[in-house]
Tab-separated table of C-alpha atoms and ligand atoms in Angstrom:
chain	number	residue	atom	x	y	z
A	1	MET	CA	198.572	-136.543	-34.393
A	2	THR	CA	201.076	-139.725	-34.532
A	3	ASP	CA	204.669	-139.280	-32.711
A	4	ALA	CA	206.732	-137.377	-35.488
A	5	ASP	CA	210.412	-138.229	-36.441
A	6	THR	CA	212.841	-135.491	-36.639
A	7	THR	CA	213.129	-134.268	-40.646
A	8	LEU	CA	209.321	-133.205	-41.000
A	9	PRO	CA	209.537	-131.149	-44.216
A	10	ILE	CA	208.808	-127.452	-43.788
A	11	ALA	CA	207.310	-125.421	-46.522
A	12	GLU	CA	205.861	-122.191	-47.314
A	13	ALA	CA	202.505	-121.898	-45.903
A	14	THR	CA	199.623	-121.720	-48.216
A	15	PRO	CA	196.020	-120.251	-47.234
A	16	ASP	CA	195.109	-123.851	-46.576
A	17	ASP	CA	197.083	-123.379	-43.749
A	18	LEU	CA	195.866	-120.124	-41.993
A	19	GLU	CA	193.325	-122.074	-39.331
A	20	GLY	CA	196.257	-124.190	-38.809
A	21	ILE	CA	198.734	-121.792	-37.813
A	22	LEU	CA	196.233	-119.903	-35.827
A	23	LYS	CA	195.306	-122.709	-33.755
A	24	LEU	CA	198.877	-123.573	-33.133
A	25	GLN	CA	200.064	-120.160	-32.578
A	26	TYR	CA	197.027	-120.009	-29.926
A	27	LEU	CA	197.745	-123.513	-28.207
A	28	CYS	CA	201.676	-122.204	-27.806
A	29	TYR	CA	201.196	-119.026	-26.583
A	30	GLN	CA	199.209	-120.178	-23.785
A	31	ILE	CA	202.394	-121.047	-22.155
A	32	GLU	CA	203.693	-117.335	-22.626
A	33	ALA	CA	200.518	-115.451	-21.426
A	34	GLU	CA	200.544	-117.749	-18.114
A	35	ARG	CA	203.966	-117.315	-17.280
A	36	TYR	CA	203.641	-113.594	-17.580
A	37	ASP	CA	200.145	-113.208	-16.582
A	38	PHE	CA	199.347	-111.236	-19.743
A	39	TRP	CA	196.477	-112.503	-21.633
A	40	THR	CA	196.435	-109.894	-24.523
A	41	ILE	CA	199.467	-111.136	-26.287
A	42	PRO	CA	199.345	-110.242	-30.005
A	43	ALA	CA	199.872	-113.867	-31.112
A	44	LEU	CA	196.732	-115.007	-28.889
A	45	THR	CA	194.454	-111.717	-30.405
A	46	GLN	CA	195.481	-112.235	-33.948
A	47	SER	CA	192.283	-112.395	-36.430
A	48	LEU	CA	192.335	-115.015	-39.620
A	49	ALA	CA	192.025	-112.097	-41.991
A	50	SER	CA	195.195	-110.357	-40.217
A	51	LEU	CA	197.368	-113.824	-40.875
A	52	ALA	CA	196.026	-113.697	-44.245
A	53	GLU	CA	197.395	-109.998	-44.717
A	54	ASP	CA	201.008	-111.640	-43.040
A	55	LEU	CA	200.725	-114.234	-45.239
A	56	ARG	CA	200.087	-112.123	-48.479
A	57	THR	CA	202.843	-109.906	-47.606
A	58	LYS	CA	205.709	-111.687	-45.602
A	59	PRO	CA	207.615	-114.986	-45.645
A	60	VAL	CA	205.494	-117.280	-43.473
A	61	LEU	CA	206.772	-121.517	-43.257
A	62	VAL	CA	205.259	-124.030	-41.735
A	63	ALA	CA	206.023	-127.648	-40.744
A	64	ARG	CA	202.626	-129.906	-41.767
A	65	MET	CA	202.441	-133.258	-39.775
A	66	GLY	CA	200.209	-134.842	-42.388
A	67	ASP	CA	197.560	-132.246	-42.868
A	68	GLU	CA	198.209	-130.737	-39.230
A	69	VAL	CA	200.533	-127.672	-39.326
A	70	VAL	CA	203.045	-128.553	-36.362
A	71	GLY	CA	205.663	-126.004	-36.894
A	72	SER	CA	205.722	-122.059	-37.897
A	73	VAL	CA	207.467	-118.895	-38.092
A	74	ARG	CA	207.410	-115.793	-40.029
A	75	GLY	CA	209.869	-112.952	-40.900
A	76	GLU	CA	209.656	-109.289	-42.229
A	77	ARG	CA	212.053	-107.221	-43.743
A	78	THR	CA	212.673	-103.208	-42.923
A	79	GLY	CA	215.361	-101.772	-44.759
A	80	ASP	CA	218.503	-103.370	-43.699
A	81	ASP	CA	216.820	-105.647	-40.850
A	82	PHE	CA	214.936	-108.779	-40.887
A	83	HIS	CA	212.367	-109.481	-37.889
A	84	ILE	CA	211.543	-113.014	-36.990
A	85	GLY	CA	208.728	-113.602	-35.184
A	86	ARG	CA	205.793	-116.279	-34.115
A	87	LEU	CA	208.046	-119.501	-33.607
A	88	VAL	CA	205.965	-121.800	-32.404
A	89	VAL	CA	206.409	-125.821	-32.247
A	90	HIS	CA	203.461	-128.259	-30.907
A	91	PRO	CA	204.688	-129.276	-27.546
A	92	ARG	CA	204.063	-132.984	-29.201
A	93	VAL	CA	207.311	-132.733	-31.467
A	94	GLN	CA	209.344	-130.056	-29.368
A	95	ARG	CA	212.886	-130.581	-28.765
A	96	ARG	CA	213.443	-132.393	-31.576
A	97	GLY	CA	215.553	-129.645	-33.738
A	98	LEU	CA	212.424	-128.058	-35.525
A	99	GLY	CA	212.454	-125.128	-33.802
A	100	ARG	CA	215.767	-124.523	-34.982
A	101	ARG	CA	215.273	-125.995	-38.609
A	102	LEU	CA	212.422	-123.319	-38.793
A	103	LEU	CA	214.626	-120.840	-37.547
A	104	ARG	CA	217.462	-121.508	-40.380
A	105	GLU	CA	215.048	-121.655	-43.181
A	106	ILE	CA	213.425	-118.449	-41.990
A	107	GLU	CA	217.211	-116.642	-41.998
A	108	ALA	CA	217.368	-118.291	-45.588
A	109	ARG	CA	214.629	-116.290	-46.793
A	110	ALA	CA	215.697	-113.020	-46.022
A	111	GLY	CA	217.540	-111.805	-48.956
A	112	ASP	CA	220.871	-109.634	-48.322
A	113	VAL	CA	219.875	-108.254	-44.669
A	114	ARG	CA	222.861	-107.057	-42.682
A	115	ARG	CA	220.568	-107.815	-39.312
A	116	PHE	CA	218.251	-110.064	-38.144
A	117	GLU	CA	216.173	-109.407	-34.793
A	118	SER	CA	213.308	-110.965	-33.020
A	119	TYR	CA	212.708	-110.792	-29.059
A	120	THR	CA	210.616	-112.740	-26.523
A	121	GLY	CA	209.764	-112.539	-22.810
A	122	TYR	CA	212.673	-112.365	-20.395
A	123	ARG	CA	211.844	-115.547	-19.074
A	124	SER	CA	211.104	-117.819	-22.440
A	125	THR	CA	213.944	-119.951	-21.723
A	126	GLU	CA	213.143	-122.082	-25.091
A	127	PHE	CA	212.970	-119.317	-27.263
A	128	LEU	CA	216.118	-117.865	-25.790
A	129	ALA	CA	217.995	-121.261	-25.983
A	130	VAL	CA	217.012	-121.711	-29.899
A	131	PHE	CA	218.127	-118.286	-30.796
A	132	SER	CA	221.211	-118.347	-28.887
A	133	GLY	CA	221.945	-121.434	-30.767
A	134	GLY	CA	221.383	-119.721	-33.412
A	135	GLY	CA	223.871	-117.016	-33.034
A	136	TYR	CA	221.826	-114.218	-31.573
A	137	ARG	CA	222.173	-112.375	-28.502
A	138	PRO	CA	220.240	-109.752	-26.577
A	139	PHE	CA	220.783	-106.138	-26.529
A	140	ARG	CA	217.591	-104.495	-24.946
A	141	GLU	CA	214.791	-104.887	-22.764
A	142	GLU	CA	211.744	-103.219	-22.511
A	143	LYS	CA	209.428	-103.591	-19.539
A	144	VAL	CA	205.824	-104.189	-20.511
A	145	SER	CA	203.915	-104.814	-17.296
A	146	ASP	CA	204.845	-105.523	-13.832
A	147	ARG	CA	205.403	-109.487	-14.690
A	148	LEU	CA	206.772	-108.924	-18.593
A	149	ARG	CA	209.761	-107.676	-19.623
A	150	LEU	CA	210.636	-108.114	-23.570
A	151	THR	CA	214.019	-108.937	-24.617
A	152	TYR	CA	215.112	-108.098	-27.653
A	153	LEU	CA	218.060	-110.735	-29.725
A	154	GLU	CA	219.956	-109.731	-32.871
A	155	LYS	CA	222.756	-111.172	-34.704
A	156	VAL	CA	224.497	-109.091	-37.091
A	157	ARG	CA	225.858	-110.537	-40.435
A	158	PRO	CA	229.527	-109.994	-40.625
A	159	ALA	CA	230.466	-107.342	-43.135
B	1	COA	C1	210.389	-121.768	-28.481
B	1	COA	C2	209.975	-123.262	-29.460
B	1	COA	C3	209.841	-122.626	-30.599
B	1	COA	C4	211.250	-124.230	-29.419
B	1	COA	O1	210.925	-125.201	-30.819
B	1	COA	P1	211.706	-126.727	-30.579
B	1	COA	O2	211.193	-127.625	-31.753
B	1	COA	O3	211.215	-127.562	-29.024
B	1	COA	O4	213.250	-126.521	-30.252
B	1	COA	P2	214.934	-127.198	-30.532
B	1	COA	O5	214.047	-128.269	-30.337
B	1	COA	O6	215.263	-127.004	-32.023
B	1	COA	O7	215.535	-126.840	-29.969
B	1	COA	C5	216.775	-126.046	-29.846
B	1	COA	C6	217.529	-125.792	-28.766
B	1	COA	O8	217.082	-125.338	-28.106
B	1	COA	C7	216.926	-125.239	-26.418
B	1	COA	N1	215.416	-125.858	-26.450
B	1	COA	C8	214.608	-125.646	-26.834
B	1	COA	N2	213.649	-125.948	-26.036
B	1	COA	C9	214.340	-125.969	-24.271
B	1	COA	C10	213.758	-126.094	-23.173
B	1	COA	N3	212.364	-126.435	-23.008
B	1	COA	N4	214.432	-125.741	-21.830
B	1	COA	C11	215.733	-125.720	-22.398
B	1	COA	N5	216.549	-125.415	-23.655
B	1	COA	C12	215.249	-125.543	-24.733
B	1	COA	C13	217.906	-126.624	-26.160
B	1	COA	O9	219.246	-125.962	-26.644
B	1	COA	C14	217.987	-127.253	-27.817
B	1	COA	O10	218.909	-128.086	-28.182
B	1	COA	P3	218.805	-129.670	-27.686
B	1	COA	O11	217.599	-129.856	-27.671
B	1	COA	O12	219.633	-130.182	-28.452
B	1	COA	O13	219.465	-129.498	-26.216
B	1	COA	C15	209.005	-124.025	-28.685
B	1	COA	O14	209.582	-124.625	-27.125
B	1	COA	C16	207.650	-123.205	-28.800
B	1	COA	O15	206.924	-123.567	-29.838
B	1	COA	N6	207.075	-122.778	-27.674
B	1	COA	C17	206.021	-122.040	-27.132
B	1	COA	C18	206.041	-120.622	-27.911
B	1	COA	C19	206.986	-119.750	-27.497
B	1	COA	O16	207.224	-120.116	-26.338
B	1	COA	N7	207.319	-119.371	-28.433
B	1	COA	C20	207.808	-117.637	-28.202
B	1	COA	C21	207.425	-116.844	-27.349
B	1	COA	S1	208.114	-114.856	-28.313
């Protein structure tokens, strides 16, 4: 992999991306697991079959550099809400605006929902910064373990 420019194309994931997404997810969530000493984060234990099911049922986006998946995000509509999850960018290409672009692109696939929601660990500065920049605000916290609290974020579309 060589250094990327800031305009890597973002596309719908295909079955050929499954292993790449899982690999990237695994790499990126190591930091989260270490941060909270919580090694059973769903992103780290997800199977290929479960990810394939996500691909069949939800919008899943990837940014590729050559053949390699270097960014991904997915969404899921539930009624009037759109849940955004697994936003990951390879450390090699972080801080170049790709996370922000992936967030915008997945929101664009939400349809006519009223509200967007996501969550992350309460000390996950990078994630909180990207979502805050996208207009999200924290609205709830949930304790998972002594070291991990989740911060839930939302953005409500004006009526
Ligand atoms: C969160 C993540 C997807 C951000 O991706 P990214 O492509 O680096 O983000 P962007 O370059 O679009 O950053 C957008 C803005 O977010 C903020 N930001 C991003 N990373 C930051 C960091 N490490 N520290 C402080 N602010 C940060 C900045 O305001 C940045 O704008 P700027 O670069 O102009 O200052 C990436 O850091 C990642 O994959 N992390 C590991 C996985 C993870 O933590 N997932 C969430 C757990 S639920």
